[in-house]
Tab-separated table of C-alpha atoms in Angstrom:
chain	number	residue	atom	x	y	z
A	19	MET	CA	-11.860	-5.014	17.413
A	20	CYS	CA	-11.300	-8.746	17.276
A	21	SER	CA	-9.196	-11.223	15.360
A	22	SER	CA	-9.781	-14.454	13.508
A	23	SER	CA	-7.466	-16.886	11.797
A	24	THR	CA	-10.075	-17.805	9.179
A	25	SER	CA	-11.792	-14.536	8.338
A	26	PRO	CA	-10.964	-10.829	8.288
A	27	PRO	CA	-11.191	-9.008	11.651
A	28	GLN	CA	-14.330	-7.019	12.317
A	29	LEU	CA	-14.333	-3.330	13.075
A	30	ASN	CA	-14.940	-2.198	16.616
A	31	ILE	CA	-16.803	1.098	16.495
A	32	SER	CA	-15.443	3.434	19.168
A	33	ASP	CA	-17.501	5.887	21.178
A	34	ASN	CA	-18.165	9.172	19.407
A	35	GLY	CA	-18.287	12.633	20.860
A	36	GLU	CA	-21.957	12.267	21.836
A	37	ASP	CA	-21.012	9.580	24.345
A	38	SER	CA	-18.245	11.604	25.979
A	39	HIS	CA	-20.523	12.966	28.699
A	40	ARG	CA	-20.916	9.432	30.071
A	41	ILE	CA	-17.271	9.284	31.162
A	42	SER	CA	-17.136	9.275	34.950
A	43	PRO	CA	-15.220	12.036	36.743
A	44	SER	CA	-11.488	11.428	36.954
A	45	PRO	CA	-8.511	13.415	38.263
A	46	VAL	CA	-7.055	13.040	34.736
A	47	VAL	CA	-8.290	15.539	32.143
A	48	HIS	CA	-7.977	15.040	28.383
A	49	VAL	CA	-7.017	18.329	26.703
A	50	ARG	CA	-7.618	18.856	22.965
A	51	GLY	CA	-7.143	21.651	20.438
A	52	LEU	CA	-3.649	22.682	21.507
A	53	CYS	CA	-1.462	24.787	19.222
A	54	GLU	CA	1.672	23.312	17.672
A	55	ALA	CA	4.104	25.307	19.824
A	56	VAL	CA	2.625	24.420	23.210
A	57	VAL	CA	4.856	22.895	25.902
A	58	GLU	CA	4.117	21.425	29.319
A	59	ALA	CA	4.787	24.731	31.070
A	60	ASP	CA	1.983	26.376	29.089
A	61	LEU	CA	-0.534	23.825	30.360
A	62	ILE	CA	0.662	24.228	33.939
A	63	ASP	CA	0.448	28.026	33.735
A	64	ALA	CA	-3.094	27.917	32.319
A	65	LEU	CA	-4.580	25.112	34.419
A	66	GLU	CA	-2.975	25.244	37.857
A	67	LYS	CA	-5.586	27.832	38.847
A	68	PHE	CA	-8.035	24.910	39.074
A	69	GLY	CA	-5.825	23.025	41.535
A	70	PRO	CA	-2.397	21.408	41.996
A	71	ILE	CA	-1.144	19.407	38.994
A	72	CYS	CA	0.965	16.311	39.646
A	73	TYR	CA	1.709	15.070	36.092
A	74	VAL	CA	1.400	16.041	32.430
A	75	MET	CA	1.738	13.788	29.395
A	76	MET	CA	2.131	15.548	26.054
A	77	MET	CA	0.851	14.131	22.740
A	78	PRO	CA	2.350	16.754	20.413
A	79	PHE	CA	1.468	15.232	17.029
A	80	LYS	CA	-2.170	14.946	18.070
A	81	ARG	CA	-2.134	18.434	19.625
A	82	GLN	CA	-3.466	16.858	22.795
A	83	ALA	CA	-2.329	16.232	26.356
A	84	LEU	CA	-3.333	14.471	29.550
A	85	VAL	CA	-3.205	16.505	32.756
A	86	GLU	CA	-3.458	14.757	36.116
A	87	PHE	CA	-4.622	16.845	39.054
A	88	THR	CA	-3.935	15.780	42.623
A	89	ALA	CA	-7.677	15.800	43.365
A	90	VAL	CA	-10.742	14.984	41.280
A	91	GLU	CA	-12.346	18.228	42.485
A	92	SER	CA	-9.670	20.202	40.610
A	93	ALA	CA	-10.409	18.232	37.444
A	94	ASP	CA	-14.119	18.952	37.982
A	95	ARG	CA	-13.419	22.690	38.091
A	96	CYS	CA	-11.298	22.463	34.919
A	97	VAL	CA	-13.862	20.531	32.876
A	98	SER	CA	-16.806	22.602	34.141
A	99	CYS	CA	-15.075	25.910	33.457
A	100	GLY	CA	-14.041	24.784	29.972
A	101	ALA	CA	-17.649	23.887	29.173
A	102	LYS	CA	-18.980	27.297	30.270
A	103	GLU	CA	-16.359	29.697	28.938
A	104	PRO	CA	-13.239	29.599	26.748
A	105	VAL	CA	-10.021	28.515	28.418
A	106	TYR	CA	-6.897	29.538	26.517
A	107	ILE	CA	-3.570	27.709	26.524
A	108	ALA	CA	-0.674	29.526	24.827
A	109	GLY	CA	-3.159	31.889	23.203
A	110	GLN	CA	-5.449	29.236	21.714
A	111	GLN	CA	-8.759	27.939	23.053
A	112	ALA	CA	-8.532	24.380	24.362
A	113	TYR	CA	-11.214	21.790	25.065
A	114	PHE	CA	-11.500	19.516	28.084
A	115	ASN	CA	-13.086	16.260	29.118
A	116	TYR	CA	-12.456	13.598	31.722
A	117	SER	CA	-10.032	10.876	30.691
A	118	THR	CA	-11.038	7.231	30.926
A	119	SER	CA	-7.823	6.752	32.951
A	120	LYS	CA	-7.770	7.496	36.648
A	121	ARG	CA	-3.993	7.962	36.667
A	122	ILE	CA	-1.372	8.711	34.013
A	123	THR	CA	1.017	5.799	33.669
A	124	ARG	CA	4.632	6.793	34.295
A	125	PRO	CA	7.836	4.767	34.666
A	126	THR	CA	8.364	5.566	38.346
A	127	ASN	CA	7.066	7.731	41.156
A	128	ALA	CA	9.738	10.255	40.218
A	129	ASP	CA	7.105	12.939	39.687
A	130	ASN	CA	7.126	13.130	43.478
A	131	PRO	CA	9.668	15.847	44.397
A	132	ASN	CA	10.743	13.766	47.388
A	133	SER	CA	11.739	10.776	45.252
A	134	GLY	CA	15.130	12.257	44.391
A	135	ASN	CA	14.969	11.446	40.676
A	136	LYS	CA	16.928	13.923	38.580
A	137	VAL	CA	17.161	11.919	35.355
A	138	LEU	CA	14.791	12.590	32.438
A	139	LEU	CA	13.919	10.222	29.580
A	140	LEU	CA	13.693	12.132	26.292
A	141	SER	CA	11.994	10.532	23.273
A	142	ILE	CA	12.787	12.438	20.071
A	143	GLN	CA	9.867	12.124	17.674
A	144	ASN	CA	10.170	12.762	13.938
A	145	PRO	CA	13.999	13.018	14.095
A	146	LEU	CA	14.770	14.479	10.672
A	147	TYR	CA	18.264	15.470	11.809
A	148	PRO	CA	20.883	13.624	13.883
A	149	ILE	CA	20.635	14.045	17.645
A	150	THR	CA	23.951	14.210	19.502
A	151	THR	CA	25.114	14.980	23.025
A	152	ASP	CA	26.105	18.460	21.785
A	153	VAL	CA	22.560	19.145	20.622
A	154	LEU	CA	20.885	17.896	23.811
A	155	TYR	CA	23.362	19.724	26.045
A	156	THR	CA	22.618	22.961	24.223
A	157	VAL	CA	18.882	22.363	24.580
A	158	CYS	CA	18.826	21.343	28.246
A	159	ASN	CA	21.650	23.133	30.036
A	160	PRO	CA	20.213	26.680	29.862
A	161	ILE	CA	17.285	25.465	31.962
A	162	GLY	CA	19.161	23.318	34.496
A	163	SER	CA	22.767	22.253	34.916
A	164	VAL	CA	23.359	18.989	32.992
A	165	LEU	CA	25.766	16.413	34.426
A	166	ARG	CA	25.514	13.461	32.034
A	167	ILE	CA	23.780	12.441	28.792
A	168	VAL	CA	23.314	9.001	27.239
A	169	ILE	CA	21.667	8.542	23.810
A	170	PHE	CA	20.336	5.159	22.684
A	171	LYS	CA	18.328	3.850	19.734
A	172	ARG	CA	16.118	1.125	21.163
A	173	ASN	CA	12.652	2.493	20.339
A	174	GLY	CA	13.524	5.218	17.871
A	175	ILE	CA	15.841	7.939	19.214
A	176	GLN	CA	15.812	8.291	22.990
A	177	ALA	CA	18.141	9.823	25.542
A	178	MET	CA	18.557	10.089	29.288
A	179	VAL	CA	19.711	13.405	30.701
A	180	GLU	CA	20.929	13.659	34.293
A	181	PHE	CA	20.590	17.081	35.896
A	182	GLU	CA	22.309	18.503	38.948
A	183	SER	CA	19.118	18.371	41.006
A	184	VAL	CA	15.520	17.209	40.954
A	185	GLN	CA	14.418	20.828	40.730
A	186	CYS	CA	16.455	21.320	37.546
A	187	ALA	CA	14.909	18.195	36.041
A	188	GLN	CA	11.421	19.412	36.900
A	189	LYS	CA	12.066	22.785	35.272
A	190	ALA	CA	13.489	21.171	32.140
A	191	LYS	CA	10.534	18.790	31.792
A	192	ALA	CA	8.069	21.652	32.101
A	193	ALA	CA	9.923	23.923	29.682
A	194	LEU	CA	10.804	21.388	26.971
A	195	ASN	CA	8.123	18.667	26.983
A	196	GLY	CA	6.372	19.009	23.612
A	197	ALA	CA	8.894	21.437	22.080
A	198	ASP	CA	10.679	21.070	18.708
A	199	ILE	CA	14.485	21.015	18.715
A	200	TYR	CA	14.482	22.113	15.069
A	201	ALA	CA	11.536	23.840	13.430
A	202	GLY	CA	8.794	21.322	12.635
A	203	CYS	CA	10.732	18.204	13.661
A	204	CYS	CA	12.762	16.499	16.401
A	205	THR	CA	9.881	16.923	18.868
A	206	LEU	CA	10.632	16.171	22.527
A	207	LYS	CA	8.413	13.928	24.619
A	208	ILE	CA	9.772	13.880	28.163
A	209	GLU	CA	9.154	11.621	31.158
A	210	TYR	CA	11.038	10.844	34.342
A	211	ALA	CA	13.461	7.949	33.895
A	212	ARG	CA	13.928	4.901	36.118
A	213	PRO	CA	17.651	5.337	36.894
A	214	THR	CA	18.618	8.004	39.415
A	215	ARG	CA	22.172	8.279	38.065
A	216	LEU	CA	23.793	7.667	34.669
A	217	ASN	CA	27.046	5.762	34.173
A	218	VAL	CA	29.163	7.132	31.313
A	219	ILE	CA	32.400	5.448	30.262
A	220	LYS	CA	33.335	7.632	27.266
A	221	ASN	CA	32.622	11.101	25.939
A	222	ASP	CA	31.401	11.092	22.340
A	223	ASN	CA	28.312	11.793	20.212
A	224	GLU	CA	26.156	9.306	22.125
A	225	SER	CA	27.302	9.715	25.737
A	226	TRP	CA	29.011	12.446	27.745
A	227	ASP	CA	29.930	13.055	31.356
A	228	TYR	CA	30.351	16.806	31.807
A	229	THR	CA	31.968	16.281	35.214
A	230	LYS	CA	34.787	14.217	33.611
A	231	PRO	CA	36.116	15.918	30.465
A	232	TYR	CA	39.134	13.561	30.458
A	233	LEU	CA	36.895	10.733	29.169
A	234	VAL	CA	37.205	12.200	25.655
A	235	ARG	CA	38.503	9.553	23.258
A	236	ARG	CA	41.836	10.430	21.696
A	237	ASP	CA	41.855	7.870	18.873
A	238	ARG	CA	40.368	10.288	16.358
A	239	GLY	CA	41.436	8.229	13.385
A	240	LYS	CA	39.067	5.358	14.156
A	241	GLY	CA	35.335	4.939	14.471
A	242	ARG	CA	33.114	7.982	14.988
A	243	GLN	CA	34.579	11.424	14.546
A	244	ARG	CA	33.267	14.141	16.830
A	245	GLN	CA	32.413	17.516	15.348
A	246	ALA	CA	33.492	20.214	17.784
A	247	ILE	CA	30.428	22.455	17.493
A	248	LEU	CA	30.706	23.715	21.068
A	249	GLY	CA	34.364	22.824	21.635
A	250	GLU	CA	35.778	20.001	23.701
A	251	HIS	CA	33.670	20.854	26.742
A	252	PRO	CA	30.627	23.106	26.199
A	253	SER	CA	30.401	25.807	28.831
A	254	SER	CA	29.554	29.135	27.173
A	255	TYR	CA	26.136	30.358	26.066
A	256	SER	CA	26.874	33.613	24.245
A	257	ASP	CA	24.761	34.308	21.151
A	258	ASN	CA	27.635	33.775	18.725
A	259	SER	CA	28.941	30.512	20.156
A	260	TYR	CA	27.233	28.199	17.703
A	261	GLY	CA	28.054	29.582	14.274
A	262	PRO	CA	25.271	30.389	11.788
A	263	PRO	CA	21.797	30.977	13.251
A	264	CYS	CA	19.341	28.064	13.393
A	265	PRO	CA	15.669	27.582	14.311
A	266	LEU	CA	15.065	29.059	17.736
A	267	LEU	CA	13.144	27.555	20.626
A	268	PRO	CA	11.612	30.137	22.974
A	269	LEU	CA	11.893	29.347	26.645
A	270	PRO	CA	8.778	30.051	28.727
A	271	GLY	CA	8.674	33.617	29.975
A	272	ASN	CA	7.996	32.508	33.536
A	273	SER	CA	11.329	32.722	35.353
A	274	ARG	CA	10.715	29.561	37.361
A	275	TYR	CA	11.603	27.502	34.287
A	276	LYS	CA	14.957	29.196	33.641
A	277	LEU	CA	18.307	29.581	35.348
A	278	THR	CA	18.628	32.811	37.253
A	279	SER	CA	21.907	33.786	35.573
A	280	VAL	CA	21.612	36.936	33.447
A	281	ASP	CA	23.975	35.301	30.946
A	282	VAL	CA	21.295	32.883	29.746
A	283	PRO	CA	19.431	34.308	26.719
A	284	ASP	CA	15.649	34.023	26.350
A	285	MET	CA	16.185	32.342	22.987
A	286	VAL	CA	18.578	29.418	22.645
A	287	SER	CA	20.344	29.007	19.269
A	288	TYR	CA	21.010	25.366	18.503
A	289	PRO	CA	23.897	23.814	16.583
A	290	LEU	CA	23.320	23.245	12.889
A	291	PRO	CA	22.186	19.716	12.041
A	292	GLN	CA	25.257	17.536	11.725
A	293	SER	CA	25.892	15.338	8.717
A	294	SER	CA	26.028	11.582	8.976
A	295	SER	CA	29.836	11.735	8.928
A	296	SER	CA	29.666	12.064	12.696
A	297	TYR	CA	28.073	8.621	12.868
A	298	SER	CA	30.427	6.594	10.713
A	299	GLY	CA	33.988	6.248	9.551
A	300	HIS	CA	33.096	7.345	6.004
A	301	ALA	CA	32.760	10.832	4.613
A	302	PRO	CA	29.158	12.065	4.227
A	303	SER	CA	27.351	10.167	1.496
A	304	SER	CA	23.795	10.037	0.236
A	305	VAL	CA	24.226	6.342	-0.671
A	306	ALA	CA	23.387	3.521	1.739
A	307	MET	CA	24.631	-0.043	1.320
A	308	VAL	CA	22.085	-2.700	2.307
A	309	SER	CA	23.076	-6.339	2.762
A	310	GLY	CA	21.196	-9.382	4.042
A	311	LEU	CA	18.465	-9.061	1.396
A	312	HIS	CA	16.373	-12.138	0.651
A	313	PRO	CA	17.429	-13.305	-2.862
A	314	SER	CA	13.942	-14.056	-4.201
A	315	LYS	CA	11.666	-11.805	-2.143
A	316	MET	CA	13.501	-8.483	-2.298
A	317	ASN	CA	13.802	-6.294	-5.390
A	318	CYS	CA	14.318	-2.616	-6.194
A	319	THR	CA	10.665	-1.689	-5.735
A	320	ARG	CA	10.381	-3.374	-2.353
A	321	ILE	CA	13.542	-1.659	-1.138
A	322	PHE	CA	11.970	1.637	-2.227
A	323	ASN	CA	8.731	0.810	-0.386
A	324	LEU	CA	10.629	0.411	2.894
A	325	PHE	CA	13.365	3.053	2.634
A	326	CYS	CA	11.116	5.821	1.275
A	327	LEU	CA	9.728	6.299	4.798
A	328	TYR	CA	13.015	7.951	5.785
A	329	GLY	CA	13.845	10.088	2.751
A	330	ASN	CA	13.563	10.405	-1.006
A	331	ILE	CA	14.939	7.524	-3.067
A	332	GLU	CA	16.855	8.384	-6.237
A	333	LYS	CA	18.182	5.024	-7.444
A	334	VAL	CA	18.453	1.405	-6.269
A	335	LYS	CA	20.980	-1.069	-7.662
A	336	PHE	CA	21.699	-4.659	-6.668
A	337	MET	CA	25.379	-5.610	-6.738
A	338	LYS	CA	26.126	-8.558	-9.008
A	339	SER	CA	29.463	-9.247	-7.310
A	340	VAL	CA	27.924	-9.349	-3.798
A	341	PRO	CA	24.657	-11.370	-3.757
A	342	GLY	CA	21.951	-10.086	-1.431
A	343	THR	CA	23.438	-6.575	-1.373
A	344	ALA	CA	22.134	-3.342	-2.885
A	345	LEU	CA	23.103	0.321	-3.067
A	346	VAL	CA	20.360	2.857	-2.310
A	347	GLU	CA	20.944	6.458	-3.372
A	348	MET	CA	18.814	8.767	-1.216
A	349	GLY	CA	18.049	12.480	-1.277
A	350	ASP	CA	20.826	13.481	1.148
A	351	GLU	CA	23.081	12.138	3.904
A	352	TYR	CA	20.439	12.893	6.557
A	353	ALA	CA	18.066	10.437	4.870
A	354	VAL	CA	20.810	7.800	4.925
A	355	ASP	CA	21.365	8.439	8.625
A	356	ARG	CA	17.637	8.059	9.337
A	357	ALA	CA	17.513	4.808	7.371
A	358	ILE	CA	20.506	3.406	9.267
A	359	THR	CA	19.015	4.441	12.605
A	360	HIS	CA	15.654	2.761	12.008
A	361	LEU	CA	16.305	-0.104	9.573
A	362	ASN	CA	19.703	-1.495	10.500
A	363	SER	CA	19.383	-4.989	12.063
A	364	ILE	CA	15.635	-5.412	11.428
A	365	LYS	CA	14.458	-8.785	10.090
A	366	VAL	CA	12.755	-8.973	6.683
A	367	PHE	CA	11.697	-12.339	5.231
A	368	GLY	CA	13.773	-14.225	7.787
A	369	LYS	CA	17.014	-12.343	7.064
A	370	ARG	CA	18.538	-9.530	9.135
A	371	LEU	CA	19.351	-6.355	7.233
A	372	ASN	CA	22.663	-4.572	7.589
A	373	VAL	CA	22.426	-0.911	6.591
A	374	CYS	CA	25.506	1.344	6.528
A	375	VAL	CA	26.954	4.352	4.727
A	376	SER	CA	28.449	3.439	1.356
A	377	LYS	CA	31.842	4.649	0.140
A	378	GLN	CA	30.107	5.459	-3.151
A	379	HIS	CA	28.649	8.947	-3.591
A	380	ALA	CA	26.257	8.029	-6.404
A	381	VAL	CA	24.661	4.906	-7.886
A	382	ILE	CA	25.842	4.202	-11.446
A	383	PRO	CA	23.596	1.907	-13.568
A	384	SER	CA	26.299	-0.567	-14.619
A	385	GLN	CA	26.150	-4.373	-14.828
A	386	VAL	CA	22.345	-4.494	-14.925
A	387	PHE	CA	21.032	-8.056	-14.634
A	388	GLU	CA	17.822	-9.934	-13.867
A	389	LEU	CA	16.914	-10.741	-10.271
A	390	GLU	CA	15.397	-14.078	-9.223
A	391	ASP	CA	11.852	-12.675	-9.448
A	392	GLY	CA	12.476	-11.537	-13.029
A	393	SER	CA	12.756	-7.815	-12.283
A	394	SER	CA	15.713	-5.572	-13.125
A	395	SER	CA	18.618	-5.185	-10.715
A	396	TYR	CA	18.541	-1.395	-11.246
A	397	LYS	CA	15.710	1.129	-11.041
A	398	ASP	CA	15.559	4.935	-11.095
A	399	PHE	CA	12.967	6.432	-8.710
A	400	ALA	CA	13.937	10.097	-9.067
A	401	MET	CA	10.701	11.078	-10.834
A	402	THR	CA	8.221	8.875	-8.960
A	403	ARG	CA	5.337	10.609	-7.216
A	404	ASN	CA	5.636	8.145	-4.347
A	405	ASN	CA	8.677	9.917	-2.887
A	406	ARG	CA	7.480	11.613	0.284
A	407	PHE	CA	10.125	14.305	0.894
A	408	SER	CA	10.038	16.199	-2.413
A	409	SER	CA	9.113	19.544	-0.828
A	410	ALA	CA	9.375	21.125	2.600
A	411	GLY	CA	5.594	20.992	3.014
A	412	GLN	CA	5.445	17.351	2.014
A	413	ALA	CA	8.375	16.414	4.262
A	414	SER	CA	6.815	18.130	7.285
A	415	LYS	CA	3.794	15.812	7.059
A	416	ASN	CA	5.949	12.713	7.519
A	417	ILE	CA	6.420	11.372	11.017
A	418	ILE	CA	9.728	9.527	11.222
A	419	GLN	CA	8.969	6.328	13.123
A	420	PRO	CA	10.909	3.136	13.808
A	421	PRO	CA	9.284	-0.069	12.563
A	422	SER	CA	6.330	-1.123	14.700
A	423	ALA	CA	3.583	-3.742	14.696
A	424	VAL	CA	0.984	-1.110	13.755
A	425	LEU	CA	0.731	0.353	10.247
A	426	HIS	CA	-1.051	3.545	9.256
A	427	TYR	CA	-2.854	3.118	5.917
A	428	TYR	CA	-4.246	5.609	3.381
A	429	ASN	CA	-6.243	5.239	0.157
A	430	LEU	CA	-7.490	1.765	1.026
A	431	LEU	CA	-10.547	0.077	-0.387
A	432	CYS	CA	-12.087	-2.770	1.614
A	433	VAL	CA	-9.840	-5.403	0.065
A	434	PHE	CA	-6.755	-5.410	2.300
A	435	TRP	CA	-7.331	-8.876	3.753
A	436	GLN	CA	-7.630	-10.193	0.193
A	437	LEU	CA	-4.391	-8.422	-0.792
A	438	CYS	CA	-2.516	-10.057	2.091
A	439	THR	CA	-3.711	-13.484	0.966
A	440	GLU	CA	-2.893	-12.897	-2.704
A	441	HIS	CA	0.642	-11.703	-1.951
A	442	ASP	CA	1.412	-14.352	0.671
A	443	VAL	CA	2.027	-11.914	3.526
A	444	PRO	CA	0.626	-12.088	7.086
A	445	GLY	CA	-2.862	-10.766	7.716
A	446	PHE	CA	-3.645	-8.172	10.357
A	447	VAL	CA	-5.203	-9.111	13.707
A	448	LYS	CA	-6.904	-5.790	14.547
A	449	PHE	CA	-7.824	-2.681	12.643
A	450	LYS	CA	-9.222	0.766	13.252
A	451	MET	CA	-10.991	2.870	10.654
A	452	PHE	CA	-10.848	6.661	10.780
A	453	ASP	CA	-13.943	8.726	10.007
A	454	ALA	CA	-14.126	9.570	6.298
A	455	LYS	CA	-15.985	12.222	4.333
A	456	PRO	CA	-19.282	10.982	2.856
A	457	SER	CA	-17.944	11.560	-0.670
A	458	SER	CA	-14.699	9.655	-0.058
A	459	LYS	CA	-14.266	6.375	-1.947
A	460	THR	CA	-11.303	5.244	0.149
A	461	ILE	CA	-10.603	4.890	3.841
A	462	SER	CA	-7.669	5.353	6.201
A	463	GLY	CA	-6.842	3.981	9.608
A	464	LEU	CA	-4.576	1.601	11.517
A	465	LEU	CA	-3.686	-2.083	11.110
A	466	GLU	CA	-2.126	-4.147	13.884
A	467	PHE	CA	-0.093	-7.297	13.187
A	468	ASP	CA	1.167	-10.054	15.464
A	469	SER	CA	4.724	-8.717	15.353
A	470	LYS	CA	6.882	-5.887	14.098
A	471	THR	CA	8.497	-8.261	11.594
A	472	GLU	CA	5.117	-9.095	10.031
A	473	ALA	CA	4.243	-5.400	9.716
A	474	VAL	CA	7.603	-4.686	8.052
A	475	GLU	CA	7.055	-7.465	5.496
A	476	VAL	CA	3.519	-6.305	4.683
A	477	LEU	CA	4.686	-2.723	4.188
A	478	THR	CA	7.620	-3.875	2.032
A	479	VAL	CA	5.298	-5.817	-0.291
A	480	LEU	CA	2.103	-3.735	-0.390
A	481	ASN	CA	3.206	-0.128	0.060
A	482	HIS	CA	2.244	1.824	-3.104
A	483	TYR	CA	0.187	-1.098	-4.434
A	484	GLN	CA	-2.107	0.040	-7.254
A	485	ILE	CA	-5.761	-0.782	-6.535
A	486	ARG	CA	-7.957	-0.683	-9.604
A	487	ILE	CA	-11.728	-0.488	-9.413
A	488	PRO	CA	-14.256	-1.405	-12.146
A	489	ASN	CA	-15.095	1.546	-14.404
A	490	GLY	CA	-12.521	3.652	-12.568
A	491	SER	CA	-10.316	5.977	-14.625
A	492	ASN	CA	-7.285	5.958	-12.323
A	493	PRO	CA	-6.101	3.376	-9.791
A	494	TYR	CA	-5.794	4.203	-6.103
A	495	THR	CA	-2.288	4.011	-4.640
A	496	LEU	CA	-2.261	2.304	-1.249
A	497	LYS	CA	0.138	4.111	1.109
A	498	LEU	CA	1.504	2.598	4.303
A	499	CYS	CA	3.783	3.844	7.070
A	500	PHE	CA	4.663	2.856	10.618
A	501	SER	CA	2.282	4.250	13.234
A	502	THR	CA	3.104	6.108	16.423
A	503	SER	CA	0.752	3.648	18.177
A	504	SER	CA	2.318	0.503	19.606
A	505	HIS	CA	-0.981	-1.388	19.702
A	506	LEU	CA	-4.732	-0.903	19.122
């Protein structure tokens, strides 16, 4: 892959499977063909017979993982055995090859038991439901005693969890890395964190010190309102502590990944997903208010193109009394929460968006007027086929991602560079094309831009663009979304 300021980038053809045997031996093994429910502990149980394992990196959406052995001889045994006879991980045959990396990159040397690190970094992928300290405590504490939790939203939804000991942290990483908090979503990717201790100054939805229950805020009438799912200070793990039953996450059967107490059940029932009321001062609402919109470059369709990545869009209406502000009615309050989490404060066309929960509970098509670009200030999207969460099956295919500099594209003909020029948006600097069926008339792949802001603007303008071909009966709809890749 290469870039050019005067002509479209050229494709860099990657090595195919026939070249894989040329990869030199490495202590890091690339594992493919994993089942959806696999966690780190499953890989350790299946592969430690080949030799000691020092680190595992899960890639749950790709159903792949990297496993680093302490010695290249152990990796040799793993790859050789996998080539001669089936090797099963969590009941499904897996496939092995050497990785091009000689070592898995990790934040610190905390994978060394002697390092003293007891803090884990949790990245929650595809977070369809809100993640709170209550939820993470319920997930983590049955495996190892949790002292403190801090949740932050820098690169999507991430959290740091401090355990009582390094051994507890190691057990939790093995048991939970790659698991889903809720069925089919909120997937955990876990690494060791840099800090060795967390500093918590208040107990609420985004931070909690379980050694200092007196940090609970008493001003309940202001700001965020905590829902007492587990009470003021969670401590019990009986089966009926959490209300109605929810999706269950099985803990590995091997006792080394669980607390020894007989009171801990083999299946942990999680709290029900909380509504967005726990994140704002307003009652739950499926309407978001968006301000900071560029007066001539943003319209109802472009708002749909951006916000539809986080939930269905019902209606969009610009407010005549407040220039640069629109109301977006979404499918439910969870969609609004996802939009706030990922789109609040991003820059689009030189202006920073402010996204919050609206006091309105529905968008009413009143005071319709013409925007600067000539389009209507109101549009109903309830029946559009471009909504991506219209069924459970359709919603499960979406990966909720924060804006990034890399876009995933579908249904593209070889005209994207031309489209960028025609619509006065930045061109991409690198691209990757996925293998397509011989009969396919369109392609899919990845596009990398110079910055996240450029990628956001391109997606806002060109998502769902209709591409017509000569003598074609129906146009192709270009679909874009943010990629899990940070660069190509």
